[in-house]
Tab-separated table of C-alpha atoms in Angstrom:
chain	number	residue	atom	x	y	z
V	1	MET	CA	-7.593	-14.567	20.397
V	2	SER	CA	-5.310	-11.939	18.943
V	3	HIS	CA	-1.568	-12.374	19.182
V	4	PRO	CA	0.250	-9.543	21.151
V	5	SER	CA	2.231	-8.644	17.918
V	6	ALA	CA	-0.924	-8.394	15.804
V	7	GLY	CA	-0.918	-4.625	16.285
V	8	PRO	CA	-3.826	-2.149	16.904
V	9	ALA	CA	-7.461	-3.660	16.560
V	10	VAL	CA	-8.940	-2.956	13.088
V	11	PRO	CA	-11.106	0.224	13.322
V	12	ARG	CA	-14.899	-0.127	13.352
V	13	LEU	CA	-16.562	1.982	10.595
V	14	LEU	CA	-19.503	4.271	10.861
V	15	GLY	CA	-22.957	3.153	9.547
V	16	PRO	CA	-26.239	4.981	9.465
V	17	ALA	CA	-27.147	4.455	13.080
V	18	GLU	CA	-23.648	5.615	14.211
V	19	VAL	CA	-23.593	8.690	12.036
V	20	ARG	CA	-27.102	9.697	13.242
V	21	LEU	CA	-26.142	9.166	16.915
V	22	LEU	CA	-23.099	11.337	16.532
V	23	ALA	CA	-24.993	14.124	14.822
V	24	ALA	CA	-27.716	13.986	17.443
V	25	GLU	CA	-25.144	14.208	20.150
V	26	LEU	CA	-23.644	17.327	18.576
V	27	ASP	CA	-27.134	18.605	17.766
V	28	LEU	CA	-25.738	18.816	14.206
V	29	ARG	CA	-27.882	19.997	11.312
V	30	PRO	CA	-25.864	19.535	8.167
V	31	THR	CA	-25.606	22.753	6.240
V	32	LYS	CA	-25.664	23.320	2.473
V	33	GLN	CA	-23.283	26.235	2.837
V	34	ARG	CA	-20.568	23.853	3.977
V	35	GLY	CA	-21.553	21.061	1.584
V	36	GLN	CA	-22.056	18.726	4.472
V	37	ASN	CA	-23.235	15.265	3.366
V	38	PHE	CA	-21.945	12.489	5.607
V	39	VAL	CA	-21.078	9.026	4.229
V	40	ILE	CA	-23.085	6.389	6.005
V	41	ASP	CA	-21.959	3.336	4.053
V	42	ALA	CA	-18.822	1.435	5.097
V	43	ASN	CA	-18.331	-0.336	1.686
V	44	THR	CA	-18.108	3.100	0.052
V	45	VAL	CA	-15.322	4.458	2.224
V	46	ARG	CA	-13.364	1.211	1.941
V	47	ARG	CA	-13.719	1.297	-1.829
V	48	ILE	CA	-12.266	4.857	-1.696
V	49	VAL	CA	-9.296	3.826	0.251
V	50	ARG	CA	-8.607	0.773	-1.989
V	51	ALA	CA	-8.933	2.852	-5.103
V	52	ALA	CA	-6.538	5.346	-3.609
V	53	GLU	CA	-3.902	2.651	-3.044
V	54	VAL	CA	-3.169	3.821	0.423
V	55	THR	CA	-0.494	1.876	2.250
V	56	ALA	CA	1.114	1.898	5.680
V	57	ALA	CA	3.924	4.020	4.183
V	58	ASP	CA	1.570	6.809	3.516
V	59	THR	CA	0.806	10.064	5.397
V	60	VAL	CA	-2.630	10.839	4.204
V	61	LEU	CA	-4.239	14.287	4.184
V	62	GLU	CA	-7.986	14.389	4.478
V	63	VAL	CA	-10.103	17.452	3.863
V	64	GLY	CA	-13.538	17.934	5.390
V	65	PRO	CA	-13.597	14.679	7.492
V	66	GLY	CA	-16.829	15.513	9.146
V	67	LEU	CA	-17.973	12.738	11.536
V	68	GLY	CA	-15.046	10.540	10.547
V	69	SER	CA	-16.454	7.964	8.209
V	70	LEU	CA	-13.660	8.047	5.663
V	71	THR	CA	-11.035	8.901	8.524
V	72	LEU	CA	-11.587	5.547	10.087
V	73	ALA	CA	-11.355	3.608	6.821
V	74	LEU	CA	-8.120	5.401	6.113
V	75	LEU	CA	-6.702	4.411	9.517
V	76	GLU	CA	-7.191	0.815	8.625
V	77	THR	CA	-4.277	1.030	6.278
V	78	ALA	CA	-2.522	4.446	6.453
V	79	GLY	CA	0.590	5.089	8.460
V	80	ARG	CA	-0.795	8.524	9.434
V	81	VAL	CA	-3.809	10.646	8.823
V	82	VAL	CA	-4.049	14.383	9.004
V	83	ALA	CA	-7.551	15.759	8.698
V	84	VAL	CA	-8.329	19.422	7.990
V	85	GLU	CA	-11.740	20.506	9.331
V	86	VAL	CA	-13.224	23.966	9.261
V	87	ASP	CA	-16.073	23.242	11.667
V	88	PRO	CA	-15.025	23.599	15.291
V	89	LEU	CA	-17.803	21.355	16.422
V	90	LEU	CA	-16.818	18.548	14.188
V	91	ALA	CA	-13.120	18.982	14.655
V	92	GLY	CA	-13.600	18.856	18.430
V	93	ARG	CA	-15.467	15.564	18.380
V	94	LEU	CA	-13.222	13.750	15.908
V	95	PRO	CA	-10.381	12.654	18.289
V	96	ALA	CA	-12.972	11.072	20.697
V	97	THR	CA	-14.573	9.160	17.732
V	98	ILE	CA	-11.135	7.822	16.589
V	99	GLU	CA	-10.410	6.700	20.246
V	100	GLU	CA	-13.872	4.969	20.388
V	101	PHE	CA	-13.845	3.287	16.968
V	102	ALA	CA	-10.121	2.816	16.344
V	103	PRO	CA	-8.538	2.205	19.766
V	104	GLY	CA	-4.807	1.960	19.519
V	105	ARG	CA	-4.653	4.041	16.333
V	106	ALA	CA	-5.210	7.476	17.777
V	107	ASP	CA	-1.462	8.152	17.733
V	108	ARG	CA	-1.646	8.008	13.938
V	109	PHE	CA	-4.271	10.668	13.763
V	110	GLU	CA	-4.254	14.414	13.905
V	111	VAL	CA	-6.963	16.859	13.299
V	112	VAL	CA	-6.251	20.472	12.209
V	113	LEU	CA	-8.979	23.170	12.668
V	114	ALA	CA	-8.493	25.289	9.604
V	115	ASP	CA	-10.096	26.291	6.341
V	116	ALA	CA	-8.466	24.162	3.614
V	117	MET	CA	-8.674	27.012	1.234
V	118	ARG	CA	-6.330	29.104	3.404
V	119	VAL	CA	-4.222	26.516	5.163
V	120	ALA	CA	-0.566	27.460	4.813
V	121	GLU	CA	1.093	24.271	6.238
V	122	ILE	CA	0.339	20.799	7.325
V	123	PRO	CA	1.817	19.710	10.692
V	124	GLY	CA	4.196	16.584	10.867
V	125	PRO	CA	5.688	14.528	8.004
V	126	PRO	CA	4.857	15.898	4.522
V	127	PRO	CA	1.576	14.068	3.380
V	128	THR	CA	2.073	11.692	0.352
V	129	ALA	CA	-1.610	11.245	-0.547
V	130	LEU	CA	-4.722	13.349	-0.502
V	131	VAL	CA	-8.012	11.354	0.028
V	132	ALA	CA	-11.159	13.281	0.722
V	133	ASN	CA	-14.794	13.737	0.286
V	134	LEU	CA	-14.415	17.357	-0.668
V	135	PRO	CA	-17.014	19.940	0.160
V	136	TYR	CA	-18.777	20.313	-3.190
V	137	ASN	CA	-19.131	24.073	-3.219
V	138	VAL	CA	-15.370	24.511	-2.978
V	139	SER	CA	-13.952	21.324	-4.353
V	140	VAL	CA	-11.895	22.726	-7.272
V	141	PRO	CA	-10.183	25.721	-5.511
V	142	VAL	CA	-9.342	23.490	-2.438
V	143	LEU	CA	-7.825	20.829	-4.777
V	144	LEU	CA	-5.756	23.405	-6.728
V	145	HIS	CA	-4.556	25.107	-3.620
V	146	LEU	CA	-3.316	21.939	-2.024
V	147	LEU	CA	-1.742	20.617	-5.193
V	148	GLY	CA	0.154	24.008	-5.293
V	149	LEU	CA	0.994	24.078	-1.591
V	150	LEU	CA	2.098	20.475	-1.092
V	151	PRO	CA	4.611	19.195	-3.666
V	152	SER	CA	4.960	16.094	-1.384
V	153	LEU	CA	1.583	14.894	-2.492
V	154	GLU	CA	2.328	12.055	-5.011
V	155	ARG	CA	-1.313	10.957	-5.586
V	156	GLY	CA	-4.842	11.403	-4.451
V	157	LEU	CA	-8.410	10.406	-4.940
V	158	VAL	CA	-11.250	12.853	-4.215
V	159	MET	CA	-15.044	12.499	-4.189
V	160	VAL	CA	-16.769	15.527	-5.791
V	161	GLN	CA	-19.896	16.373	-7.587
V	162	ALA	CA	-20.144	14.207	-10.704
V	163	GLU	CA	-19.967	17.127	-13.200
V	164	VAL	CA	-16.988	18.562	-11.483
V	165	ALA	CA	-15.370	15.131	-11.689
V	166	ASP	CA	-16.017	15.199	-15.367
V	167	ARG	CA	-14.624	18.708	-15.757
V	168	LEU	CA	-11.406	17.801	-13.783
V	169	ALA	CA	-10.731	14.788	-15.934
V	170	ALA	CA	-11.894	16.231	-19.280
V	171	GLU	CA	-9.498	16.106	-22.381
V	172	PRO	CA	-9.283	18.987	-24.867
V	173	GLY	CA	-12.262	19.119	-27.247
V	174	SER	CA	-14.685	17.976	-24.670
V	175	LYS	CA	-17.705	20.138	-23.984
V	176	VAL	CA	-16.848	20.153	-20.278
V	177	TYR	CA	-13.056	20.920	-20.738
V	178	GLY	CA	-12.232	24.124	-19.040
V	179	VAL	CA	-10.186	26.075	-16.433
V	180	PRO	CA	-10.392	23.242	-13.886
V	181	SER	CA	-9.194	20.682	-16.563
V	182	VAL	CA	-6.161	22.672	-17.517
V	183	LYS	CA	-5.074	23.750	-14.049
V	184	ALA	CA	-5.261	20.361	-12.638
V	185	ALA	CA	-3.242	19.065	-15.704
V	186	TRP	CA	-0.503	21.565	-14.739
V	187	TYR	CA	0.063	19.503	-11.586
V	188	ALA	CA	-1.004	15.927	-12.409
V	189	ASP	CA	-2.393	13.294	-14.614
V	190	VAL	CA	-6.087	13.179	-13.725
V	191	ARG	CA	-8.609	10.393	-14.429
V	192	ARG	CA	-12.317	9.492	-13.539
V	193	ALA	CA	-12.123	6.654	-10.968
V	194	GLY	CA	-15.977	5.667	-10.533
V	195	SER	CA	-19.264	6.913	-9.520
V	196	VAL	CA	-20.944	7.100	-6.076
V	197	GLY	CA	-24.670	6.809	-5.607
V	198	ARG	CA	-26.768	9.420	-3.581
V	199	ASN	CA	-28.028	6.822	-1.046
V	200	VAL	CA	-24.530	6.329	0.725
V	201	PHE	CA	-24.956	9.900	2.154
V	202	TRP	CA	-26.969	11.473	4.967
V	203	PRO	CA	-28.703	13.685	4.078
V	204	ALA	CA	-28.885	12.449	0.495
V	205	PRO	CA	-27.518	15.167	-1.882
V	206	ASN	CA	-29.513	16.284	-4.896
V	207	VAL	CA	-26.623	15.641	-7.199
V	208	ASP	CA	-24.546	12.632	-8.227
V	209	SER	CA	-20.992	12.183	-7.077
V	210	GLY	CA	-17.856	11.036	-8.881
V	211	LEU	CA	-14.445	9.875	-7.963
V	212	VAL	CA	-11.389	11.550	-9.459
V	213	ALA	CA	-7.829	10.083	-9.132
V	214	TRP	CA	-4.686	11.836	-10.020
V	215	THR	CA	-0.973	11.182	-10.020
V	216	ARG	CA	1.546	13.826	-9.555
V	217	ARG	CA	3.870	14.767	-12.413
V	218	GLU	CA	6.295	17.485	-12.900
V	219	PRO	CA	4.741	20.753	-14.234
V	220	PRO	CA	5.680	21.665	-17.817
V	221	ALA	CA	9.241	23.102	-18.191
V	222	THR	CA	8.675	26.832	-18.888
V	223	THR	CA	10.216	30.258	-18.581
V	224	ALA	CA	6.705	31.664	-17.684
V	225	THR	CA	5.435	31.513	-14.071
V	226	ARG	CA	2.523	29.434	-13.003
V	227	ALA	CA	0.543	32.684	-12.440
V	228	GLU	CA	1.247	33.809	-15.996
V	229	VAL	CA	0.256	30.567	-17.475
V	230	PHE	CA	-2.963	30.392	-15.399
V	231	ALA	CA	-3.798	34.028	-16.370
V	232	VAL	CA	-3.865	32.906	-20.120
V	233	VAL	CA	-6.053	29.924	-19.127
V	234	ASP	CA	-8.431	32.200	-17.213
V	235	ALA	CA	-8.634	34.665	-20.125
V	236	ALA	CA	-9.045	31.848	-22.737
V	237	PHE	CA	-12.120	30.423	-20.975
V	238	ALA	CA	-13.691	33.637	-19.820
V	239	GLN	CA	-15.438	33.835	-23.196
V	240	ARG	CA	-15.010	30.308	-24.327
V	241	ARG	CA	-16.893	30.754	-27.621
V	242	LYS	CA	-14.608	33.384	-28.843
V	243	ALA	CA	-11.401	32.976	-30.703
V	244	LEU	CA	-8.088	33.208	-28.714
V	245	ARG	CA	-7.049	36.232	-30.825
V	246	GLY	CA	-9.851	38.243	-29.152
V	247	VAL	CA	-9.913	37.002	-25.681
V	248	LEU	CA	-6.200	37.386	-25.190
V	249	ARG	CA	-6.226	40.906	-26.493
V	250	GLY	CA	-6.346	42.298	-22.828
V	251	LEU	CA	-3.183	40.322	-21.750
V	252	ALA	CA	-1.323	41.095	-24.837
V	253	GLY	CA	-2.214	44.712	-25.192
V	254	SER	CA	-3.859	44.524	-28.588
V	255	ALA	CA	-5.355	42.010	-30.984
V	256	GLU	CA	-2.282	42.364	-33.211
V	257	ALA	CA	0.079	41.585	-30.235
V	258	ALA	CA	-2.192	38.577	-29.298
V	259	THR	CA	-2.096	37.367	-32.937
V	260	ALA	CA	1.698	37.645	-33.055
V	261	ALA	CA	2.215	35.767	-29.732
V	262	LEU	CA	-0.256	32.960	-30.902
V	263	GLU	CA	1.529	32.505	-34.107
V	264	ALA	CA	4.936	32.505	-32.245
V	265	ALA	CA	3.501	29.734	-30.055
V	266	GLY	CA	2.329	27.630	-32.984
V	267	VAL	CA	-1.270	28.142	-32.120
V	268	ASP	CA	-3.978	29.225	-34.571
V	269	PRO	CA	-5.164	32.636	-33.575
V	270	MET	CA	-8.708	31.664	-34.433
V	271	ALA	CA	-8.558	28.556	-32.130
V	272	ARG	CA	-10.555	28.430	-28.923
V	273	GLY	CA	-9.258	27.590	-25.569
V	274	GLU	CA	-11.147	24.277	-25.388
V	275	SER	CA	-8.847	22.838	-28.087
V	276	LEU	CA	-5.715	23.429	-26.310
V	277	ARG	CA	-3.555	21.366	-23.942
V	278	VAL	CA	-1.772	22.783	-20.868
V	279	THR	CA	1.553	22.752	-22.829
V	280	ASP	CA	-0.085	25.086	-25.466
V	281	PHE	CA	-1.044	27.476	-22.784
V	282	VAL	CA	2.554	27.369	-21.545
V	283	ARG	CA	3.928	28.275	-25.018
V	284	ILE	CA	1.336	31.105	-25.359
V	285	ALA	CA	2.307	32.549	-21.938
V	286	GLU	CA	6.093	32.418	-23.021
V	287	ALA	CA	5.252	34.096	-26.278
V	288	LEU	CA	3.133	36.796	-24.726
V	289	GLY	CA	6.135	37.505	-22.377
V	290	ALA	CA	8.250	38.029	-25.447
V	291	VAL	CA	5.676	40.221	-27.267
V	292	ALA	CA	4.449	42.316	-24.342
V	293	GLY	CA	7.479	42.474	-22.151
V	294	PRO	CA	7.506	42.235	-18.439
V	295	GLY	CA	5.123	44.589	-16.612
V	296	PRO	CA	6.157	46.849	-13.595
V	297	ASP	CA	5.875	43.928	-11.174
V	298	GLY	CA	7.843	41.565	-13.472
V	299	SER	CA	4.774	39.856	-14.772
V	300	VAL	CA	3.452	39.478	-18.359
V	301	GLY	CA	0.518	41.297	-19.735
V	302	SER	CA	-2.146	43.449	-17.964
V	303	SER	CA	-3.809	40.911	-15.661
V	304	PRO	CA	-1.256	38.349	-14.455
V	305	GLY	CA	-3.241	37.240	-11.397
V	306	GLU	CA	-4.105	33.669	-10.633
V	307	ALA	CA	-7.977	33.859	-10.773
V	308	PRO	CA	-10.016	31.493	-8.776
V	309	ALA	CA	-11.072	28.373	-10.633
């Protein structure tokens, strides 16, 4: 018999039967366009929450909660969970699922009907952790958008496609090191945190999944803007087999100006982007600003935009 001060009952988690019942009730057919693969294994969601080191002090942001498998596991330990869901059908059902499976914890939960790629604010206390099974087709842009939008996020753990996990956590010199690796490193220290088998999902995806953990740190100190640094990153990997001298010509105005900027930044003009750390790209952006001077809008070079990752 539970003691009155024991707090709300521990949530029940969703298994294969519960997930299929909920899907049938909603007449839900998971779509590839939205990357919908629902976790049906309670051990997996508990493992994710444990690896994310969620505590009662955390306000957790979840993206793409789907039917609520991970949400319920988060509510076992988190002080508050805010879930961003783009599908009106799923967002509408989620509060009732929380009431049914986690009675007494519904006041710790809020669902936001929105596209995580375009969300501009999160209601309530600033979230401290991001824990999510990210939709695989938009996982990198969603992660980078939220890292930029919410400086309160101290750490996170996300499940993504295995090869995307490898890219996000890659070090310079790796074959898979690229734009996602560098941009994620602007915000945080990123590491692989395990793998997830296909059989824990319904429907089973045709790709393997990986866990990526990250811990926030201050962006590099720089006189360049983030957009200017990211423009250099985008240019460096647009033709990743080419030397920086050539691929940065457009930003610098000429190959000669690109060479001068690279030399000023202490980077070999014949190096390739895959050999550089985020701090190297910062120095290049600063040097390009000195060589090219600000453009009419105050930005460096000819294409300062922050291209999608």
